[in-house]
Amino acid sequence: MEDAKKERILVIEDEDHIAQGLELNLSKQGYEVRTAKDGLQGLDKWRTWKPDIIVLDIMLPMIDGFSVLRTIRKEDERVPILILSAKGNTASKIKGLKYGVDDYLAKPFDLEEFILRIERLLKKKEWYRQTGSAEQPEKEYAFFAGKEYVFGPNRIDFVTCKADCIIGKTTLTEQEITLLKIFITNRGRALSRGKLLKAGWGYTSDTTTRTVDNFIVRFRKYFEPNPKKPKFFKSRRSVGYIFDHND
């Protein structure tokens, strides 16, 4: 029975020593692990085995990692994907974020950091899974699944992670995108700082409610005609924030 409850991790990596090392160390952490040596094999195992999380290299035989990522995201927007690649440059990271990766770690990497990132992504997946139950109020903080959203003079492109807004064109960070999707999905509803932290960061031992406040300051700068008198991202005393518009 215990084996049936193990979370499944698919490692798509063509370097044998890395794949074997990850399989060994993740197995020691109690996970069920399978590996794939190329993009085609990785896609096949993703479809048939249905892992809880995917660790993905970029430079793969047959089909490269970015193509694998885009293929998966066309069918599944929720399975957590962590890119683990020797390509640690900003351009590759931005490309990964545009295609829908959840996290990005450059090689060489620290094993402890890698394990912590896996744990964090799995905790966020578990939160997503807690939908449909009246006993789980966090379920209501779902994510906007559209590719574009327009409000007032602002337009957000969730494919390119860019926005045309009051200050002009700007590139949004992964965390900004996450919080914006939560606000849009819950338009017109007051959202507490605590639950926004849980939704946006998975677990919050190193974050404070001030973190959310800082993001709201950014959103008002980006999207509000007058940041001092917000009409879209409004405060709710003793509660948190509410996003709404009349368009």
PDB file of C-alpha atoms in Angstrom:
ATOM      1  CA  MET A   1       0.000   0.000   0.000  1.00  0.00           C
ATOM      2  CA  GLU A   2       2.839   2.398   0.738  1.00  0.00           C
ATOM      3  CA  ASP A   3       4.287   1.991  -2.759  1.00  0.00           C
ATOM      4  CA  ALA A   4       0.937   2.927  -4.279  1.00  0.00           C
ATOM      5  CA  LYS A   5       1.105   6.263  -2.507  1.00  0.00           C
ATOM      6  CA  LYS A   6       4.591   7.173  -3.711  1.00  0.00           C
ATOM      7  CA  GLU A   7       4.751  10.300  -5.828  1.00  0.00           C
ATOM      8  CA  ARG A   8       6.035   9.623  -9.318  1.00  0.00           C
ATOM      9  CA  ILE A   9       8.934  11.536 -10.840  1.00  0.00           C
ATOM     10  CA  LEU A  10       9.881  11.226 -14.506  1.00  0.00           C
ATOM     11  CA  VAL A  11      13.469  12.245 -15.295  1.00  0.00           C
ATOM     12  CA  ILE A  12      14.062  12.994 -19.003  1.00  0.00           C
ATOM     13  CA  GLU A  13      17.854  13.138 -19.239  1.00  0.00           C
ATOM     14  CA  ASP A  14      20.249  11.691 -21.832  1.00  0.00           C
ATOM     15  CA  GLU A  15      23.400  11.736 -19.690  1.00  0.00           C
ATOM     16  CA  ASP A  16      23.402   8.351 -17.956  1.00  0.00           C
ATOM     17  CA  HIS A  17      25.423   9.353 -14.894  1.00  0.00           C
ATOM     18  CA  ILE A  18      23.110  12.281 -14.167  1.00  0.00           C
ATOM     19  CA  ALA A  19      19.936  10.260 -14.775  1.00  0.00           C
ATOM     20  CA  GLN A  20      21.170   7.405 -12.580  1.00  0.00           C
ATOM     21  CA  GLY A  21      22.298   9.771  -9.846  1.00  0.00           C
ATOM     22  CA  LEU A  22      18.940  11.534  -9.788  1.00  0.00           C
ATOM     23  CA  GLU A  23      17.073   8.239  -9.800  1.00  0.00           C
ATOM     24  CA  LEU A  24      19.140   6.958  -6.881  1.00  0.00           C
ATOM     25  CA  ASN A  25      18.813  10.093  -4.746  1.00  0.00           C
ATOM     26  CA  LEU A  26      15.138  10.670  -5.464  1.00  0.00           C
ATOM     27  CA  SER A  27      14.399   7.023  -4.674  1.00  0.00           C
ATOM     28  CA  LYS A  28      16.138   7.467  -1.329  1.00  0.00           C
ATOM     29  CA  GLN A  29      13.702  10.315  -0.652  1.00  0.00           C
ATOM     30  CA  GLY A  30      10.810   7.896  -1.088  1.00  0.00           C
ATOM     31  CA  TYR A  31       9.780   8.769  -4.636  1.00  0.00           C
ATOM     32  CA  GLU A  32       9.043   6.361  -7.465  1.00  0.00           C
ATOM     33  CA  VAL A  33      11.334   7.303 -10.338  1.00  0.00           C
ATOM     34  CA  ARG A  34      11.556   6.419 -14.019  1.00  0.00           C
ATOM     35  CA  THR A  35      13.980   7.802 -16.585  1.00  0.00           C
ATOM     36  CA  ALA A  36      13.895   8.498 -20.314  1.00  0.00           C
ATOM     37  CA  LYS A  37      16.956   9.033 -22.524  1.00  0.00           C
ATOM     38  CA  ASP A  38      15.403  11.133 -25.277  1.00  0.00           C
ATOM     39  CA  GLY A  39      12.449  13.385 -25.978  1.00  0.00           C
ATOM     40  CA  LEU A  40      10.330  10.776 -27.737  1.00  0.00           C
ATOM     41  CA  GLN A  41      10.757   8.269 -24.922  1.00  0.00           C
ATOM     42  CA  GLY A  42      10.041  11.007 -22.415  1.00  0.00           C
ATOM     43  CA  LEU A  43       6.736  11.919 -24.064  1.00  0.00           C
ATOM     44  CA  ASP A  44       5.749   8.269 -24.257  1.00  0.00           C
ATOM     45  CA  LYS A  45       6.424   7.688 -20.544  1.00  0.00           C
ATOM     46  CA  TRP A  46       4.632  10.907 -19.614  1.00  0.00           C
ATOM     47  CA  ARG A  47       1.501   9.746 -21.442  1.00  0.00           C
ATOM     48  CA  THR A  48       1.526   6.151 -20.221  1.00  0.00           C
ATOM     49  CA  TRP A  49       2.931   6.461 -16.698  1.00  0.00           C
ATOM     50  CA  LYS A  50       1.359   9.815 -15.742  1.00  0.00           C
ATOM     51  CA  PRO A  51       4.056  11.171 -13.379  1.00  0.00           C
ATOM     52  CA  ASP A  52       3.375  13.691 -10.624  1.00  0.00           C
ATOM     53  CA  ILE A  53       6.340  15.823 -11.703  1.00  0.00           C
ATOM     54  CA  ILE A  54       8.804  15.923 -14.608  1.00  0.00           C
ATOM     55  CA  VAL A  55      12.511  16.783 -14.513  1.00  0.00           C
ATOM     56  CA  LEU A  56      13.490  17.808 -18.039  1.00  0.00           C
ATOM     57  CA  ASP A  57      16.800  18.430 -19.777  1.00  0.00           C
ATOM     58  CA  ILE A  58      16.843  20.790 -22.778  1.00  0.00           C
ATOM     59  CA  MET A  59      19.523  19.208 -24.985  1.00  0.00           C
ATOM     60  CA  LEU A  60      17.953  15.836 -25.753  1.00  0.00           C
ATOM     61  CA  PRO A  61      18.180  13.423 -28.705  1.00  0.00           C
ATOM     62  CA  MET A  62      15.206  12.959 -31.043  1.00  0.00           C
ATOM     63  CA  ILE A  63      13.149  15.859 -29.668  1.00  0.00           C
ATOM     64  CA  ASP A  64      14.671  18.728 -27.680  1.00  0.00           C
ATOM     65  CA  GLY A  65      13.438  19.624 -24.211  1.00  0.00           C
ATOM     66  CA  PHE A  66      11.661  22.821 -25.252  1.00  0.00           C
ATOM     67  CA  SER A  67       9.613  20.892 -27.810  1.00  0.00           C
ATOM     68  CA  VAL A  68       8.793  18.284 -25.166  1.00  0.00           C
ATOM     69  CA  LEU A  69       7.703  21.072 -22.811  1.00  0.00           C
ATOM     70  CA  ARG A  70       5.445  22.697 -25.418  1.00  0.00           C
ATOM     71  CA  THR A  71       3.877  19.367 -26.336  1.00  0.00           C
ATOM     72  CA  ILE A  72       3.066  18.561 -22.721  1.00  0.00           C
ATOM     73  CA  ARG A  73       1.659  22.025 -22.047  1.00  0.00           C
ATOM     74  CA  LYS A  74      -0.799  21.686 -24.940  1.00  0.00           C
ATOM     75  CA  GLU A  75      -2.408  18.780 -23.085  1.00  0.00           C
ATOM     76  CA  ASP A  76      -1.593  19.395 -19.431  1.00  0.00           C
ATOM     77  CA  GLU A  77      -1.075  22.814 -17.854  1.00  0.00           C
ATOM     78  CA  ARG A  78      -0.787  21.558 -14.293  1.00  0.00           C
ATOM     79  CA  VAL A  79       1.841  18.819 -14.107  1.00  0.00           C
ATOM     80  CA  PRO A  80       4.908  20.487 -12.525  1.00  0.00           C
ATOM     81  CA  ILE A  81       7.955  20.606 -14.799  1.00  0.00           C
ATOM     82  CA  LEU A  82      11.463  21.496 -13.657  1.00  0.00           C
ATOM     83  CA  ILE A  83      14.076  22.136 -16.323  1.00  0.00           C
ATOM     84  CA  LEU A  84      17.530  20.912 -15.335  1.00  0.00           C
ATOM     85  CA  SER A  85      19.983  22.083 -17.970  1.00  0.00           C
ATOM     86  CA  ALA A  86      23.537  23.170 -18.691  1.00  0.00           C
ATOM     87  CA  LYS A  87      21.949  26.115 -20.490  1.00  0.00           C
ATOM     88  CA  GLY A  88      21.768  28.517 -17.580  1.00  0.00           C
ATOM     89  CA  ASN A  89      21.630  31.746 -19.585  1.00  0.00           C
ATOM     90  CA  THR A  90      18.796  34.218 -19.200  1.00  0.00           C
ATOM     91  CA  ALA A  91      17.509  33.670 -22.743  1.00  0.00           C
ATOM     92  CA  SER A  92      16.993  29.943 -22.112  1.00  0.00           C
ATOM     93  CA  LYS A  93      15.259  30.615 -18.793  1.00  0.00           C
ATOM     94  CA  ILE A  94      12.916  33.145 -20.386  1.00  0.00           C
ATOM     95  CA  LYS A  95      12.146  30.717 -23.197  1.00  0.00           C
ATOM     96  CA  GLY A  96      11.338  28.007 -20.666  1.00  0.00           C
ATOM     97  CA  LEU A  97       9.024  30.342 -18.737  1.00  0.00           C
ATOM     98  CA  LYS A  98       7.249  31.358 -21.938  1.00  0.00           C
ATOM     99  CA  TYR A  99       6.627  27.707 -22.757  1.00  0.00           C
ATOM    100  CA  GLY A 100       5.219  27.005 -19.295  1.00  0.00           C
ATOM    101  CA  VAL A 101       8.004  25.568 -17.132  1.00  0.00           C
ATOM    102  CA  ASP A 102       7.443  25.830 -13.361  1.00  0.00           C
ATOM    103  CA  ASP A 103      11.076  25.986 -12.256  1.00  0.00           C
ATOM    104  CA  TYR A 104      14.539  26.132 -13.837  1.00  0.00           C
ATOM    105  CA  LEU A 105      17.827  24.931 -12.350  1.00  0.00           C
ATOM    106  CA  ALA A 106      21.157  25.195 -14.134  1.00  0.00           C
ATOM    107  CA  LYS A 107      23.839  22.493 -14.163  1.00  0.00           C
ATOM    108  CA  PRO A 108      26.024  21.959 -12.232  1.00  0.00           C
ATOM    109  CA  PHE A 109      23.565  22.032  -9.367  1.00  0.00           C
ATOM    110  CA  ASP A 110      23.452  21.412  -5.637  1.00  0.00           C
ATOM    111  CA  LEU A 111      21.614  18.173  -4.837  1.00  0.00           C
ATOM    112  CA  GLU A 112      20.011  19.531  -1.664  1.00  0.00           C
ATOM    113  CA  GLU A 113      18.672  22.559  -3.533  1.00  0.00           C
ATOM    114  CA  PHE A 114      17.321  20.277  -6.269  1.00  0.00           C
ATOM    115  CA  ILE A 115      15.492  18.090  -3.727  1.00  0.00           C
ATOM    116  CA  LEU A 116      13.993  21.174  -2.051  1.00  0.00           C
ATOM    117  CA  ARG A 117      12.745  22.466  -5.390  1.00  0.00           C
ATOM    118  CA  ILE A 118      11.129  19.105  -6.122  1.00  0.00           C
ATOM    119  CA  GLU A 119       9.426  19.140  -2.713  1.00  0.00           C
ATOM    120  CA  ARG A 120       8.159  22.670  -3.280  1.00  0.00           C
ATOM    121  CA  LEU A 121       6.671  21.851  -6.680  1.00  0.00           C
ATOM    122  CA  LEU A 122       4.988  18.729  -5.343  1.00  0.00           C
ATOM    123  CA  LYS A 123       3.454  20.718  -2.476  1.00  0.00           C
ATOM    124  CA  LYS A 124       2.026  23.167  -5.002  1.00  0.00           C
ATOM    125  CA  LYS A 125       0.657  20.257  -7.036  1.00  0.00           C
ATOM    126  CA  GLU A 126      -1.010  18.885  -3.915  1.00  0.00           C
ATOM    127  CA  TRP A 127      -2.636  22.265  -3.360  1.00  0.00           C
ATOM    128  CA  TYR A 128      -3.994  22.232  -6.936  1.00  0.00           C
ATOM    129  CA  ARG A 129      -5.346  18.762  -6.292  1.00  0.00           C
ATOM    130  CA  GLN A 130      -7.384  20.047  -3.364  1.00  0.00           C
ATOM    131  CA  THR A 131     -10.211  21.248  -5.574  1.00  0.00           C
ATOM    132  CA  GLY A 132     -13.832  20.300  -5.371  1.00  0.00           C
ATOM    133  CA  SER A 133     -13.983  19.862  -1.583  1.00  0.00           C
ATOM    134  CA  ALA A 134     -15.989  22.231   0.612  1.00  0.00           C
ATOM    135  CA  GLU A 135     -13.477  21.526   3.368  1.00  0.00           C
ATOM    136  CA  GLN A 136     -10.687  23.086   1.333  1.00  0.00           C
ATOM    137  CA  PRO A 137     -11.321  26.803   0.816  1.00  0.00           C
ATOM    138  CA  GLU A 138      -7.961  27.148  -0.935  1.00  0.00           C
ATOM    139  CA  LYS A 139      -9.448  25.303  -3.884  1.00  0.00           C
ATOM    140  CA  GLU A 140     -11.206  28.518  -4.890  1.00  0.00           C
ATOM    141  CA  TYR A 141      -7.881  30.097  -5.759  1.00  0.00           C
ATOM    142  CA  ALA A 142      -7.716  28.554  -9.201  1.00  0.00           C
ATOM    143  CA  PHE A 143      -5.579  29.750 -12.104  1.00  0.00           C
ATOM    144  CA  PHE A 144      -6.758  31.618 -15.187  1.00  0.00           C
ATOM    145  CA  ALA A 145      -6.127  29.274 -18.129  1.00  0.00           C
ATOM    146  CA  GLY A 146      -6.510  31.742 -21.019  1.00  0.00           C
ATOM    147  CA  LYS A 147      -3.691  33.005 -23.217  1.00  0.00           C
ATOM    148  CA  GLU A 148      -4.620  36.684 -23.005  1.00  0.00           C
ATOM    149  CA  TYR A 149      -6.499  39.031 -20.695  1.00  0.00           C
ATOM    150  CA  VAL A 150      -7.557  42.639 -21.235  1.00  0.00           C
ATOM    151  CA  PHE A 151      -8.751  45.135 -18.638  1.00  0.00           C
ATOM    152  CA  GLY A 152      -8.886  48.902 -18.976  1.00  0.00           C
ATOM    153  CA  PRO A 153      -5.999  49.985 -21.218  1.00  0.00           C
ATOM    154  CA  ASN A 154      -3.981  46.920 -20.210  1.00  0.00           C
ATOM    155  CA  ARG A 155      -3.377  43.669 -22.071  1.00  0.00           C
ATOM    156  CA  ILE A 156      -1.556  40.661 -20.599  1.00  0.00           C
ATOM    157  CA  ASP A 157      -0.135  37.986 -22.891  1.00  0.00           C
ATOM    158  CA  PHE A 158       0.335  34.822 -20.820  1.00  0.00           C
ATOM    159  CA  VAL A 159       2.130  33.040 -23.661  1.00  0.00           C
ATOM    160  CA  THR A 160       4.971  35.552 -23.976  1.00  0.00           C
ATOM    161  CA  CYS A 161       4.774  36.746 -20.330  1.00  0.00           C
ATOM    162  CA  LYS A 162       4.537  40.345 -21.544  1.00  0.00           C
ATOM    163  CA  ALA A 163       2.064  43.130 -20.876  1.00  0.00           C
ATOM    164  CA  ASP A 164       1.036  46.291 -22.683  1.00  0.00           C
ATOM    165  CA  CYS A 165       0.167  48.579 -19.797  1.00  0.00           C
ATOM    166  CA  ILE A 166       0.179  52.112 -18.410  1.00  0.00           C
ATOM    167  CA  ILE A 167       3.984  52.266 -18.269  1.00  0.00           C
ATOM    168  CA  GLY A 168       4.379  50.745 -21.739  1.00  0.00           C
ATOM    169  CA  LYS A 169       5.543  47.240 -22.589  1.00  0.00           C
ATOM    170  CA  THR A 170       6.922  45.167 -19.719  1.00  0.00           C
ATOM    171  CA  THR A 171       8.061  41.574 -19.195  1.00  0.00           C
ATOM    172  CA  LEU A 172       6.376  39.873 -16.244  1.00  0.00           C
ATOM    173  CA  THR A 173       8.129  37.482 -13.873  1.00  0.00           C
ATOM    174  CA  GLU A 174       6.908  33.952 -13.193  1.00  0.00           C
ATOM    175  CA  GLN A 175       5.573  34.996  -9.786  1.00  0.00           C
ATOM    176  CA  GLU A 176       3.795  38.035 -11.204  1.00  0.00           C
ATOM    177  CA  ILE A 177       2.122  35.805 -13.798  1.00  0.00           C
ATOM    178  CA  THR A 178       1.042  33.344 -11.093  1.00  0.00           C
ATOM    179  CA  LEU A 179      -0.547  36.006  -8.899  1.00  0.00           C
ATOM    180  CA  LEU A 180      -2.224  37.740 -11.840  1.00  0.00           C
ATOM    181  CA  LYS A 181      -3.847  34.462 -12.890  1.00  0.00           C
ATOM    182  CA  ILE A 182      -5.195  33.982  -9.365  1.00  0.00           C
ATOM    183  CA  PHE A 183      -6.584  37.533  -9.239  1.00  0.00           C
ATOM    184  CA  ILE A 184      -8.196  37.238 -12.681  1.00  0.00           C
ATOM    185  CA  THR A 185      -9.831  33.911 -11.872  1.00  0.00           C
ATOM    186  CA  ASN A 186     -11.210  35.363  -8.643  1.00  0.00           C
ATOM    187  CA  ARG A 187     -12.229  38.736 -10.072  1.00  0.00           C
ATOM    188  CA  GLY A 188     -14.456  40.670  -7.697  1.00  0.00           C
ATOM    189  CA  ARG A 189     -13.572  38.578  -4.642  1.00  0.00           C
ATOM    190  CA  ALA A 190     -11.438  39.660  -1.705  1.00  0.00           C
ATOM    191  CA  LEU A 191      -8.336  37.479  -1.372  1.00  0.00           C
ATOM    192  CA  SER A 192      -6.376  37.255   1.865  1.00  0.00           C
ATOM    193  CA  ARG A 193      -2.630  37.757   1.958  1.00  0.00           C
ATOM    194  CA  GLY A 194      -2.094  34.417   3.681  1.00  0.00           C
ATOM    195  CA  LYS A 195      -3.903  32.394   1.063  1.00  0.00           C
ATOM    196  CA  LEU A 196      -2.263  34.327  -1.763  1.00  0.00           C
ATOM    197  CA  LEU A 197       1.096  33.416  -0.248  1.00  0.00           C
ATOM    198  CA  LYS A 198       0.126  29.765  -0.124  1.00  0.00           C
ATOM    199  CA  ALA A 199      -1.146  29.839  -3.691  1.00  0.00           C
ATOM    200  CA  GLY A 200       1.803  31.768  -5.078  1.00  0.00           C
ATOM    201  CA  TRP A 201       4.691  30.270  -3.155  1.00  0.00           C
ATOM    202  CA  GLY A 202       3.549  26.775  -2.156  1.00  0.00           C
ATOM    203  CA  TYR A 203       4.986  26.928   1.340  1.00  0.00           C
ATOM    204  CA  THR A 204       5.856  30.138   3.073  1.00  0.00           C
ATOM    205  CA  SER A 205       8.518  29.625   5.724  1.00  0.00           C
ATOM    206  CA  ASP A 206      10.709  32.297   4.122  1.00  0.00           C
ATOM    207  CA  THR A 207       7.990  34.668   2.982  1.00  0.00           C
ATOM    208  CA  THR A 208       5.878  37.231   4.770  1.00  0.00           C
ATOM    209  CA  THR A 209       2.606  38.992   4.047  1.00  0.00           C
ATOM    210  CA  ARG A 210       4.714  41.995   3.052  1.00  0.00           C
ATOM    211  CA  THR A 211       5.787  39.977   0.004  1.00  0.00           C
ATOM    212  CA  VAL A 212       2.244  40.159  -1.383  1.00  0.00           C
ATOM    213  CA  ASP A 213       2.083  43.891  -0.630  1.00  0.00           C
ATOM    214  CA  ASN A 214       5.232  44.428  -2.676  1.00  0.00           C
ATOM    215  CA  PHE A 215       3.675  42.665  -5.673  1.00  0.00           C
ATOM    216  CA  ILE A 216       0.549  44.820  -5.383  1.00  0.00           C
ATOM    217  CA  VAL A 217       2.749  47.928  -5.477  1.00  0.00           C
ATOM    218  CA  ARG A 218       4.237  46.631  -8.728  1.00  0.00           C
ATOM    219  CA  PHE A 219       0.823  45.820 -10.244  1.00  0.00           C
ATOM    220  CA  ARG A 220      -0.445  49.292  -9.437  1.00  0.00           C
ATOM    221  CA  LYS A 221       2.620  50.816 -11.045  1.00  0.00           C
ATOM    222  CA  TYR A 222       2.134  48.686 -14.166  1.00  0.00           C
ATOM    223  CA  PHE A 223      -1.627  48.836 -14.596  1.00  0.00           C
ATOM    224  CA  GLU A 224      -3.218  51.708 -12.657  1.00  0.00           C
ATOM    225  CA  PRO A 225      -3.768  55.156 -14.240  1.00  0.00           C
ATOM    226  CA  ASN A 226      -3.202  56.565 -10.754  1.00  0.00           C
ATOM    227  CA  PRO A 227      -1.375  54.089  -8.450  1.00  0.00           C
ATOM    228  CA  LYS A 228      -2.319  56.183  -5.396  1.00  0.00           C
ATOM    229  CA  LYS A 229      -6.028  55.777  -6.231  1.00  0.00           C
ATOM    230  CA  PRO A 230      -6.239  52.234  -7.609  1.00  0.00           C
ATOM    231  CA  LYS A 231      -9.303  51.198  -9.571  1.00  0.00           C
ATOM    232  CA  PHE A 232      -8.229  47.633 -10.411  1.00  0.00           C
ATOM    233  CA  PHE A 233      -6.114  46.319  -7.505  1.00  0.00           C
ATOM    234  CA  LYS A 234      -7.860  47.589  -4.382  1.00  0.00           C
ATOM    235  CA  SER A 235      -7.121  47.028  -0.712  1.00  0.00           C
ATOM    236  CA  ARG A 236      -9.677  45.523   1.635  1.00  0.00           C
ATOM    237  CA  ARG A 237      -9.024  46.474   5.227  1.00  0.00           C
ATOM    238  CA  SER A 238      -8.382  43.482   7.524  1.00  0.00           C
ATOM    239  CA  VAL A 239      -8.824  41.121   4.558  1.00  0.00           C
ATOM    240  CA  GLY A 240      -6.340  41.602   1.748  1.00  0.00           C
ATOM    241  CA  TYR A 241      -6.890  42.631  -1.859  1.00  0.00           C
ATOM    242  CA  ILE A 242      -9.543  42.548  -4.545  1.00  0.00           C
ATOM    243  CA  PHE A 243      -9.111  42.745  -8.332  1.00  0.00           C
ATOM    244  CA  ASP A 244     -12.028  44.011 -10.403  1.00  0.00           C
ATOM    245  CA  HIS A 245     -12.919  46.133 -13.420  1.00  0.00           C
ATOM    246  CA  ASN A 246     -16.053  47.185 -15.286  1.00  0.00           C
ATOM    247  CA  ASP A 247     -14.905  46.465 -18.846  1.00  0.00           C
TER     248      ASP A 247
END
